[in-house]
Amino acid sequence: MIETLKSYYKQQRDKHIEELMQFVRIPSISAVAEHQPDIIRCAEWTAASLKQAGLENIEIMPTDGHPVVYADWLHAPGQPTVLVYGHYDVQPAEPLELWSTPPFEPVIRDEKLFGRGSTDDKGQLLLYVKVVEAFLHTNGSLPVNIKFCIEGEEEIASKNLPPFVEKHKDKLKADVITLSDTQMQGPGKPALMYGLRGLAGFEITVEGANSDLHSGLFGGAVQNPIHALSKLLSSFHDDDGRVAVKGFYDRVIELSEKERESFKQVEPDSNKIRSDLQVDTLYGEKGFSFYEQTTSRPTIEITSVSGGFQGEGIKPIIPSRAIAKVACRLVAAQIPDEIMDTIETHIHAHTPPGVKISIDRQLRGNPFLTPIDEPVMIAASEAYEESYGTWPVYTRSGGSIPIVEVLGRLVDAPVVLLGFGLPGENLHAPNEHFHLENWDKGLETISRFWLKLASKSEQ
């Protein structure tokens, strides 16, 4: 079957690439109101492409923002259902003068397709549509059931997708979710990103006297909110960089030896990092490498501290108020509000006398993790290996993509991030491009993945 599909992809390559270029020509910039007509046009183009591929029940579904495009093909009884997520919106192209060619007039140079959205995410999304087309054209059916959920707001934080998924979770019900909006480790080096850190952010306000006080008349007799805040913040960590908040690590899933071995393949040179940052030494929780610290361990980071007179010179006062902003990066299976509960308990237990504390919770994002020994992850790894000739490395991101966790939680299915982008493809930057070698390999990998999901369900 796979050879038949590869032959079809080869025969149709020029046509498929031209369709990708049509897709890229639409300036579907979600952040700019004047491009609303382009967003609608792009949603319609996406729906038409899904129909042309042979998908059914195609809908352009409204949200409180930009529409979601839905389609399905559900004629594989007894086989798993795969929900494909992607987005048709793109980032603004400015600064335009830094582009070698206009951002919405795609061109191919050195087997790279240049244009805004070529790798993020139109090129990677269209792979799935063409895999559907190939199976239906050559075989008349798909090996698995397929649903598509394609949004138009990913580049503006997907603010309307969570309520959409909540409302339509029965319609979107699936056994596995897959998306391609991530990167490989390098040319010919596939990577499966299986974990993302979550986020919890809050503001601490420390209040002392009812007004700023003369430091000569009151200094040494009235608590200084900045002193109190400094002492409080210093209590968050011990001398070895470990978070000292009771209960903070209770839900953390420790790394397996297999994961730690895999991480060694992607571990950056810490000496180079130190040199690039121009710091004498790196600092962090002992017992973990730089990569482990920044992807698989939770943190409490104080992002700003303010209080007192901020102008030129020194104003000798005891300020009435001091404020700190804090951002925590979380890992599976930590829960943002639960973590903020433990920190708030710690704060109240360590508040110095003479001040009042208030806490304003502002940011929440759950971490995401699909264990690498999940059957769907093994199937994806095998598909990569057969297409690229090498087993993928397993990676985590220190950042957050909240919608990935939302989809996995609301649909109640594991998420597989099949990335085909490459580092250096300038997503979000001028001269964004997509290596067409990974267009070819991506089609093959997705095809093999779906075939493996079907065969594993029959075992």
Short mmCIF file of C-alpha atoms in Angstrom, two decimals:
data_model
loop_
_atom_site.label_atom_id
_atom_site.label_comp_id
_atom_site.label_asym_id
_atom_site.label_seq_id
_atom_site.Cartn_x
_atom_site.Cartn_y
_atom_site.Cartn_z
CA MET A 1 0.00 0.00 0.00
CA ILE A 2 2.72 2.47 0.96
CA GLU A 3 4.48 2.11 -2.40
CA THR A 4 1.22 2.86 -4.21
CA LEU A 5 0.78 5.98 -2.12
CA LYS A 6 4.36 7.12 -2.70
CA SER A 7 3.87 6.70 -6.43
CA TYR A 8 0.71 8.82 -6.26
CA TYR A 9 2.49 11.56 -4.32
CA LYS A 10 5.27 11.61 -6.90
CA GLN A 11 2.83 11.84 -9.81
CA GLN A 12 0.79 14.59 -8.17
CA ARG A 13 3.68 16.54 -6.64
CA ASP A 14 3.61 19.55 -8.95
CA LYS A 15 -0.15 19.87 -8.62
CA HIS A 16 -0.01 19.56 -4.83
CA ILE A 17 2.76 22.14 -4.50
CA GLU A 18 0.81 24.55 -6.68
CA GLU A 19 -2.18 24.10 -4.34
CA LEU A 20 0.06 24.86 -1.37
CA MET A 21 1.17 28.03 -3.12
CA GLN A 22 -2.49 29.01 -3.64
CA PHE A 23 -3.02 28.48 0.09
CA VAL A 24 -0.02 30.65 0.98
CA ARG A 25 -1.14 33.45 -1.35
CA ILE A 26 -4.12 34.19 0.91
CA PRO A 27 -3.00 36.77 3.55
CA SER A 28 -5.03 35.20 6.37
CA ILE A 29 -3.57 37.39 9.12
CA SER A 30 -5.75 36.86 12.18
CA ALA A 31 -4.29 39.71 14.24
CA VAL A 32 -5.22 42.49 11.80
CA ALA A 33 -8.89 43.47 11.45
CA GLU A 34 -8.57 44.62 7.85
CA HIS A 35 -7.72 41.04 6.86
CA GLN A 36 -11.08 39.69 8.04
CA PRO A 37 -12.21 39.16 4.40
CA ASP A 38 -8.99 37.20 3.79
CA ILE A 39 -9.68 35.05 6.85
CA ILE A 40 -13.12 34.16 5.47
CA ARG A 41 -11.66 33.52 2.01
CA CYS A 42 -9.01 31.26 3.53
CA ALA A 43 -11.58 29.31 5.54
CA GLU A 44 -13.56 28.81 2.33
CA TRP A 45 -10.44 27.73 0.44
CA THR A 46 -9.64 25.24 3.21
CA ALA A 47 -13.17 23.81 3.12
CA ALA A 48 -13.00 23.46 -0.67
CA SER A 49 -9.66 21.67 -0.40
CA LEU A 50 -11.11 19.22 2.13
CA LYS A 51 -14.04 18.55 -0.18
CA GLN A 52 -11.81 18.03 -3.18
CA ALA A 53 -9.81 15.47 -1.19
CA GLY A 54 -12.96 13.43 -0.60
CA LEU A 55 -13.88 14.38 2.95
CA GLU A 56 -17.51 14.69 4.00
CA ASN A 57 -19.75 16.73 6.33
CA ILE A 58 -17.70 19.85 5.68
CA GLU A 59 -18.73 22.88 7.72
CA ILE A 60 -17.41 26.37 8.26
CA MET A 61 -18.49 26.76 11.87
CA PRO A 62 -18.79 30.14 13.60
CA THR A 63 -17.09 31.11 16.85
CA ASP A 64 -17.04 34.44 18.66
CA GLY A 65 -14.01 35.19 16.47
CA HIS A 66 -12.77 33.54 13.29
CA PRO A 67 -14.51 30.38 12.04
CA VAL A 68 -13.43 26.78 12.49
CA VAL A 69 -13.42 24.46 9.46
CA TYR A 70 -14.65 20.93 10.17
CA ALA A 71 -14.73 17.82 7.98
CA ASP A 72 -14.75 14.07 8.49
CA TRP A 73 -14.66 10.63 6.87
CA LEU A 74 -16.09 7.94 9.14
CA HIS A 75 -16.33 4.73 7.14
CA ALA A 76 -13.70 2.54 8.81
CA PRO A 77 -15.72 0.47 11.30
CA GLY A 78 -13.70 -0.96 14.14
CA GLN A 79 -10.76 1.35 13.44
CA PRO A 80 -9.61 4.28 15.58
CA THR A 81 -10.70 7.84 14.90
CA VAL A 82 -7.98 10.43 14.35
CA LEU A 83 -8.69 14.12 14.96
CA VAL A 84 -6.38 16.32 12.91
CA TYR A 85 -5.88 19.83 14.30
CA GLY A 86 -4.32 22.70 12.42
CA HIS A 87 -4.70 26.41 11.74
CA TYR A 88 -5.16 28.43 8.55
CA ASP A 89 -4.26 31.82 10.03
CA VAL A 90 -0.78 33.33 9.82
CA GLN A 91 1.36 35.96 11.51
CA PRO A 92 1.73 39.50 10.12
CA ALA A 93 4.56 39.70 7.58
CA GLU A 94 6.20 42.94 8.71
CA PRO A 95 8.90 44.16 8.35
CA LEU A 96 8.22 43.75 4.63
CA GLU A 97 11.54 45.26 3.56
CA LEU A 98 13.40 42.27 5.04
CA TRP A 99 11.71 39.77 2.73
CA SER A 100 13.68 38.70 -0.34
CA THR A 101 10.39 38.21 -2.19
CA PRO A 102 6.85 39.38 -1.26
CA PRO A 103 5.49 37.28 1.63
CA PHE A 104 2.23 36.38 -0.09
CA GLU A 105 3.72 35.68 -3.50
CA PRO A 106 5.27 32.26 -2.81
CA VAL A 107 8.33 31.15 -4.74
CA ILE A 108 10.51 28.05 -4.71
CA ARG A 109 14.26 28.43 -4.34
CA ASP A 110 16.63 25.53 -3.64
CA GLU A 111 13.68 23.20 -3.00
CA LYS A 112 12.34 25.52 -0.31
CA LEU A 113 8.94 27.18 -0.64
CA PHE A 114 9.14 30.78 0.62
CA GLY A 115 6.06 32.61 1.88
CA ARG A 116 4.27 33.57 5.07
CA GLY A 117 2.57 30.50 6.51
CA SER A 118 4.56 28.03 4.41
CA THR A 119 5.82 26.12 7.46
CA ASP A 120 3.52 27.62 10.13
CA ASP A 121 1.12 26.03 9.46
CA LYS A 122 -0.23 25.82 5.92
CA GLY A 123 2.45 23.52 4.54
CA GLN A 124 2.26 21.10 7.45
CA LEU A 125 -1.55 21.20 7.58
CA LEU A 126 -2.05 20.55 3.87
CA LEU A 127 0.00 17.35 4.20
CA TYR A 128 -2.94 15.70 5.97
CA VAL A 129 -5.42 16.79 3.32
CA LYS A 130 -3.25 15.30 0.59
CA VAL A 131 -2.82 12.04 2.50
CA VAL A 132 -6.62 11.72 2.63
CA GLU A 133 -6.78 12.42 -1.09
CA ALA A 134 -4.14 9.80 -1.86
CA PHE A 135 -5.79 7.03 0.16
CA LEU A 136 -9.23 7.69 -1.30
CA HIS A 137 -7.92 8.02 -4.87
CA THR A 138 -5.76 4.88 -4.81
CA ASN A 139 -7.68 2.66 -2.39
CA GLY A 140 -11.19 4.08 -2.19
CA SER A 141 -11.04 4.22 1.62
CA LEU A 142 -8.97 5.34 4.58
CA PRO A 143 -7.35 2.93 7.04
CA VAL A 144 -8.77 4.95 9.98
CA ASN A 145 -11.62 7.34 10.60
CA ILE A 146 -10.64 10.98 10.22
CA LYS A 147 -11.92 14.30 11.56
CA PHE A 148 -10.45 17.74 10.90
CA CYS A 149 -10.66 20.75 13.23
CA ILE A 150 -8.91 23.71 11.59
CA GLU A 151 -9.03 27.06 13.34
CA GLY A 152 -8.26 30.63 12.34
CA GLU A 153 -6.98 32.07 15.62
CA GLU A 154 -3.90 30.08 16.62
CA GLU A 155 -1.65 33.07 16.01
CA ILE A 156 -3.74 35.15 18.44
CA ALA A 157 -3.73 32.54 21.24
CA SER A 158 -6.77 30.46 20.16
CA LYS A 159 -8.97 32.39 22.57
CA ASN A 160 -12.24 31.11 21.06
CA LEU A 161 -11.24 27.50 20.43
CA PRO A 162 -11.56 26.13 24.01
CA PRO A 163 -15.25 27.07 24.27
CA PHE A 164 -15.77 25.75 20.72
CA VAL A 165 -14.21 22.39 21.64
CA GLU A 166 -16.20 22.29 24.89
CA LYS A 167 -19.43 22.91 22.98
CA HIS A 168 -18.66 20.39 20.21
CA LYS A 169 -16.64 17.77 22.08
CA ASP A 170 -19.04 14.98 21.09
CA LYS A 171 -18.62 15.94 17.44
CA LEU A 172 -14.84 16.03 17.86
CA LYS A 173 -14.63 12.77 19.86
CA ALA A 174 -11.58 10.77 18.77
CA ASP A 175 -9.13 8.10 19.88
CA VAL A 176 -6.03 10.12 19.03
CA ILE A 177 -5.33 13.77 18.18
CA THR A 178 -2.52 14.67 15.82
CA LEU A 179 -1.08 17.94 14.59
CA SER A 180 1.96 19.14 12.72
CA ASP A 181 2.96 22.58 13.97
CA THR A 182 6.32 21.75 15.51
CA GLN A 183 9.90 21.18 14.35
CA MET A 184 12.26 18.33 13.68
CA GLN A 185 15.63 18.22 15.38
CA GLY A 186 17.39 18.98 12.11
CA PRO A 187 17.59 17.88 8.45
CA GLY A 188 16.81 14.17 8.32
CA LYS A 189 16.42 14.07 12.11
CA PRO A 190 12.78 13.64 13.15
CA ALA A 191 11.62 14.59 16.62
CA LEU A 192 8.51 13.80 18.61
CA MET A 193 7.70 16.59 21.03
CA TYR A 194 5.72 14.87 23.74
CA GLY A 195 5.63 17.43 26.55
CA LEU A 196 4.94 21.13 27.03
CA ARG A 197 5.20 23.10 30.24
CA GLY A 198 2.18 24.85 31.67
CA LEU A 199 1.93 28.27 33.24
CA ALA A 200 0.70 29.89 36.44
CA GLY A 201 1.16 33.64 36.86
CA PHE A 202 0.22 35.95 39.70
CA GLU A 203 1.01 39.28 41.30
CA ILE A 204 1.93 39.77 44.96
CA THR A 205 1.19 43.11 46.60
CA VAL A 206 2.73 43.92 49.98
CA GLU A 207 1.25 46.91 51.82
CA GLY A 208 2.70 48.60 54.89
CA ALA A 209 1.78 52.01 56.27
CA ASN A 210 -1.08 54.00 54.75
CA SER A 211 1.35 56.31 52.95
CA ASP A 212 5.04 56.65 52.10
CA LEU A 213 7.03 57.60 55.20
CA HIS A 214 10.12 59.73 55.83
CA SER A 215 12.93 57.22 56.28
CA GLY A 216 14.65 59.39 58.87
CA LEU A 217 11.60 59.75 61.09
CA PHE A 218 10.28 56.19 60.74
CA GLY A 219 13.17 54.07 59.45
CA GLY A 220 13.99 51.14 61.73
CA ALA A 221 10.63 51.32 63.52
CA VAL A 222 8.13 50.57 60.72
CA GLN A 223 8.26 47.57 58.41
CA ASN A 224 9.48 48.39 54.92
CA PRO A 225 7.28 46.57 52.30
CA ILE A 226 10.26 46.17 49.96
CA HIS A 227 12.28 44.53 52.75
CA ALA A 228 9.33 42.27 53.56
CA LEU A 229 8.79 41.37 49.90
CA SER A 230 12.49 40.63 49.37
CA LYS A 231 12.54 38.29 52.34
CA LEU A 232 9.36 36.60 51.15
CA LEU A 233 10.64 36.10 47.60
CA SER A 234 13.94 34.70 48.84
CA SER A 235 12.01 32.01 50.74
CA PHE A 236 10.75 30.49 47.47
CA HIS A 237 14.05 28.63 46.83
CA ASP A 238 16.71 26.92 48.86
CA ASP A 239 20.43 27.53 48.32
CA ASP A 240 20.61 24.77 45.68
CA GLY A 241 17.96 26.28 43.41
CA ARG A 242 15.19 23.88 44.42
CA VAL A 243 11.75 25.33 45.08
CA ALA A 244 11.21 25.39 48.85
CA VAL A 245 7.40 25.65 48.75
CA LYS A 246 5.85 22.66 50.51
CA GLY A 247 3.88 20.47 48.11
CA PHE A 248 5.23 22.17 44.98
CA TYR A 249 6.71 18.95 43.55
CA ASP A 250 4.01 16.55 44.75
CA ARG A 251 2.45 15.92 41.32
CA VAL A 252 5.62 16.07 39.23
CA ILE A 253 6.12 12.98 37.06
CA GLU A 254 9.80 12.12 37.30
CA LEU A 255 11.79 11.42 34.15
CA SER A 256 12.40 7.81 33.20
CA GLU A 257 15.88 6.60 32.31
CA LYS A 258 14.71 6.20 28.69
CA GLU A 259 13.70 9.86 28.61
CA ARG A 260 16.96 11.03 30.14
CA GLU A 261 18.93 8.98 27.62
CA SER A 262 16.92 10.49 24.77
CA PHE A 263 17.51 13.99 26.10
CA LYS A 264 21.27 13.46 25.82
CA GLN A 265 20.83 13.50 22.04
CA VAL A 266 19.44 17.04 22.13
CA GLU A 267 21.29 18.46 25.15
CA PRO A 268 22.82 21.84 24.22
CA ASP A 269 26.39 22.78 25.10
CA SER A 270 26.07 24.48 28.49
CA ASN A 271 29.46 26.17 28.10
CA LYS A 272 28.31 27.77 24.86
CA ILE A 273 25.07 28.90 26.50
CA ARG A 274 27.03 30.44 29.35
CA SER A 275 29.37 32.15 26.89
CA ASP A 276 26.54 33.39 24.66
CA LEU A 277 24.71 34.81 27.68
CA GLN A 278 27.92 36.28 29.08
CA VAL A 279 27.36 34.88 32.58
CA ASP A 280 30.03 33.37 34.80
CA THR A 281 28.02 30.26 35.58
CA LEU A 282 24.62 28.71 35.00
CA TYR A 283 22.32 28.18 37.94
CA GLY A 284 19.47 25.83 38.62
CA GLU A 285 18.08 22.83 40.42
CA LYS A 286 20.93 20.45 41.11
CA GLY A 287 20.90 16.94 39.68
CA PHE A 288 19.40 17.94 36.33
CA SER A 289 20.95 18.98 33.04
CA PHE A 290 20.20 22.31 31.36
CA TYR A 291 17.72 20.67 28.98
CA GLU A 292 16.00 18.80 31.80
CA GLN A 293 15.81 21.96 33.90
CA THR A 294 14.24 23.98 31.09
CA THR A 295 11.75 21.42 29.77
CA SER A 296 10.83 18.85 32.40
CA ARG A 297 11.23 20.60 35.76
CA PRO A 298 8.84 23.17 37.23
CA THR A 299 9.99 26.65 38.19
CA ILE A 300 9.04 29.75 40.12
CA GLU A 301 10.45 32.83 38.40
CA ILE A 302 10.14 36.37 39.76
CA THR A 303 9.65 38.43 36.61
CA SER A 304 9.53 41.92 38.12
CA VAL A 305 9.75 43.79 41.43
CA SER A 306 8.63 47.37 41.96
CA GLY A 307 8.07 49.79 44.81
CA GLY A 308 9.09 53.20 46.07
CA PHE A 309 10.41 56.13 44.08
CA GLN A 310 11.48 55.13 40.53
CA GLY A 311 12.71 58.50 39.24
CA GLU A 312 16.21 59.92 38.97
CA GLY A 313 18.11 60.24 42.23
CA ILE A 314 17.20 58.86 45.64
CA LYS A 315 14.08 59.73 47.58
CA PRO A 316 14.69 58.65 51.20
CA ILE A 317 11.33 57.08 52.06
CA ILE A 318 9.84 53.89 53.37
CA PRO A 319 7.40 53.06 50.57
CA SER A 320 3.86 52.10 51.47
CA ARG A 321 3.68 49.35 48.86
CA ALA A 322 5.82 46.85 46.96
CA ILE A 323 4.74 44.55 44.11
CA ALA A 324 6.23 41.43 42.55
CA LYS A 325 5.08 39.56 39.45
CA VAL A 326 5.69 35.83 39.38
CA ALA A 327 5.45 33.25 36.58
CA CYS A 328 5.64 29.53 37.27
CA ARG A 329 6.39 27.00 34.55
CA LEU A 330 4.64 23.73 35.34
CA VAL A 331 5.08 20.14 34.21
CA ALA A 332 2.75 17.17 34.09
CA ALA A 333 0.67 16.57 36.16
CA GLN A 334 0.72 19.89 38.02
CA ILE A 335 -2.46 21.96 38.15
CA PRO A 336 -2.10 25.76 37.97
CA ASP A 337 -4.60 26.71 40.67
CA GLU A 338 -3.40 23.94 42.95
CA ILE A 339 0.17 25.21 42.60
CA MET A 340 -0.97 28.76 43.32
CA ASP A 341 -2.78 27.44 46.39
CA THR A 342 0.46 25.92 47.72
CA ILE A 343 2.39 29.12 47.01
CA GLU A 344 -0.27 31.26 48.64
CA THR A 345 -0.15 29.05 51.75
CA HIS A 346 3.63 29.44 51.76
CA ILE A 347 3.36 33.21 51.38
CA HIS A 348 1.00 33.60 54.31
CA ALA A 349 3.20 31.35 56.46
CA HIS A 350 6.29 33.44 55.62
CA THR A 351 4.84 36.94 55.65
CA PRO A 352 6.95 39.18 57.90
CA PRO A 353 5.10 41.18 60.58
CA GLY A 354 3.85 44.69 59.90
CA VAL A 355 2.55 44.21 56.35
CA LYS A 356 -0.54 42.91 54.59
CA ILE A 357 -0.35 40.61 51.55
CA SER A 358 -2.75 40.26 48.62
CA ILE A 359 -2.40 37.92 45.63
CA ASP A 360 -3.96 38.41 42.20
CA ARG A 361 -4.00 35.25 40.07
CA GLN A 362 -3.74 36.16 36.38
CA LEU A 363 -2.34 33.39 34.15
CA ARG A 364 -3.25 29.72 33.91
CA GLY A 365 -2.21 27.07 31.42
CA ASN A 366 -2.07 23.34 32.02
CA PRO A 367 1.04 21.33 31.10
CA PHE A 368 0.79 18.62 28.44
CA LEU A 369 2.37 15.17 28.26
CA THR A 370 1.80 12.11 26.11
CA PRO A 371 3.98 9.29 27.52
CA ILE A 372 6.51 8.05 24.98
CA ASP A 373 5.47 4.43 25.57
CA GLU A 374 1.84 5.11 24.56
CA PRO A 375 0.92 2.84 21.60
CA VAL A 376 0.15 5.88 19.44
CA MET A 377 3.60 7.31 20.16
CA ILE A 378 5.25 4.02 19.27
CA ALA A 379 3.29 3.96 16.00
CA ALA A 380 4.43 7.51 15.22
CA SER A 381 8.05 6.65 16.04
CA GLU A 382 7.95 3.61 13.76
CA ALA A 383 6.43 5.70 10.96
CA TYR A 384 9.20 8.28 11.29
CA GLU A 385 11.88 5.59 11.31
CA GLU A 386 10.57 3.92 8.17
CA SER A 387 10.27 7.25 6.33
CA TYR A 388 13.48 8.96 7.48
CA GLY A 389 15.62 5.93 8.23
CA THR A 390 16.15 6.88 11.87
CA TRP A 391 14.21 6.68 15.11
CA PRO A 392 12.99 10.10 16.27
CA VAL A 393 14.41 11.83 19.30
CA TYR A 394 11.92 12.61 22.06
CA THR A 395 11.79 16.25 23.02
CA ARG A 396 9.92 18.54 25.37
CA SER A 397 9.38 22.27 25.16
CA GLY A 398 10.01 24.66 28.01
CA GLY A 399 7.23 26.87 26.66
CA SER A 400 3.50 26.41 26.50
CA ILE A 401 0.98 25.73 23.71
CA PRO A 402 -2.21 25.79 25.79
CA ILE A 403 -4.53 24.57 23.02
CA VAL A 404 -2.67 21.24 22.82
CA GLU A 405 -3.52 20.48 26.44
CA VAL A 406 -7.09 21.77 25.98
CA LEU A 407 -7.72 19.44 23.03
CA GLY A 408 -6.25 16.43 24.80
CA ARG A 409 -8.26 17.08 27.97
CA LEU A 410 -11.62 17.95 26.43
CA VAL A 411 -11.53 15.30 23.70
CA ASP A 412 -9.95 12.87 26.21
CA ALA A 413 -7.38 11.44 23.80
CA PRO A 414 -3.58 11.33 23.54
CA VAL A 415 -1.97 14.01 21.38
CA VAL A 416 0.81 13.24 18.89
CA LEU A 417 2.88 16.19 17.63
CA LEU A 418 4.25 15.11 14.24
CA GLY A 419 6.50 18.02 13.32
CA PHE A 420 7.94 18.45 9.82
CA GLY A 421 9.32 21.98 10.12
CA LEU A 422 13.02 22.64 10.51
CA PRO A 423 14.93 25.01 12.79
CA GLY A 424 15.82 28.11 10.83
CA GLU A 425 12.70 28.18 8.64
CA ASN A 426 11.91 31.64 10.02
CA LEU A 427 8.39 31.03 11.25
CA HIS A 428 7.03 34.39 12.49
CA ALA A 429 9.98 36.12 10.76
CA PRO A 430 10.83 37.46 7.30
CA ASN A 431 11.62 34.88 4.60
CA GLU A 432 9.62 32.08 6.22
CA HIS A 433 10.01 28.89 4.19
CA PHE A 434 9.31 25.17 4.15
CA HIS A 435 11.80 22.54 2.97
CA LEU A 436 10.01 20.51 0.31
CA GLU A 437 12.03 17.41 1.20
CA ASN A 438 9.89 17.33 4.33
CA TRP A 439 6.76 17.80 2.24
CA ASP A 440 7.63 14.49 0.57
CA LYS A 441 8.73 12.76 3.76
CA GLY A 442 5.79 14.21 5.68
CA LEU A 443 3.27 12.67 3.28
CA GLU A 444 4.95 9.29 3.66
CA THR A 445 5.23 9.51 7.45
CA ILE A 446 1.58 10.44 7.99
CA SER A 447 0.50 7.66 5.62
CA ARG A 448 2.58 5.11 7.51
CA PHE A 449 1.28 6.43 10.83
CA TRP A 450 -2.35 5.93 9.86
CA LEU A 451 -1.64 2.44 8.49
CA LYS A 452 0.09 1.51 11.74
CA LEU A 453 -2.78 2.82 13.85
CA ALA A 454 -5.12 0.60 11.86
CA SER A 455 -2.90 -2.47 12.07
CA LYS A 456 -2.32 -2.07 15.82
CA SER A 457 -6.08 -1.87 16.43
CA GLU A 458 -6.50 -5.21 14.64
CA GLN A 459 -3.92 -7.02 16.80
#
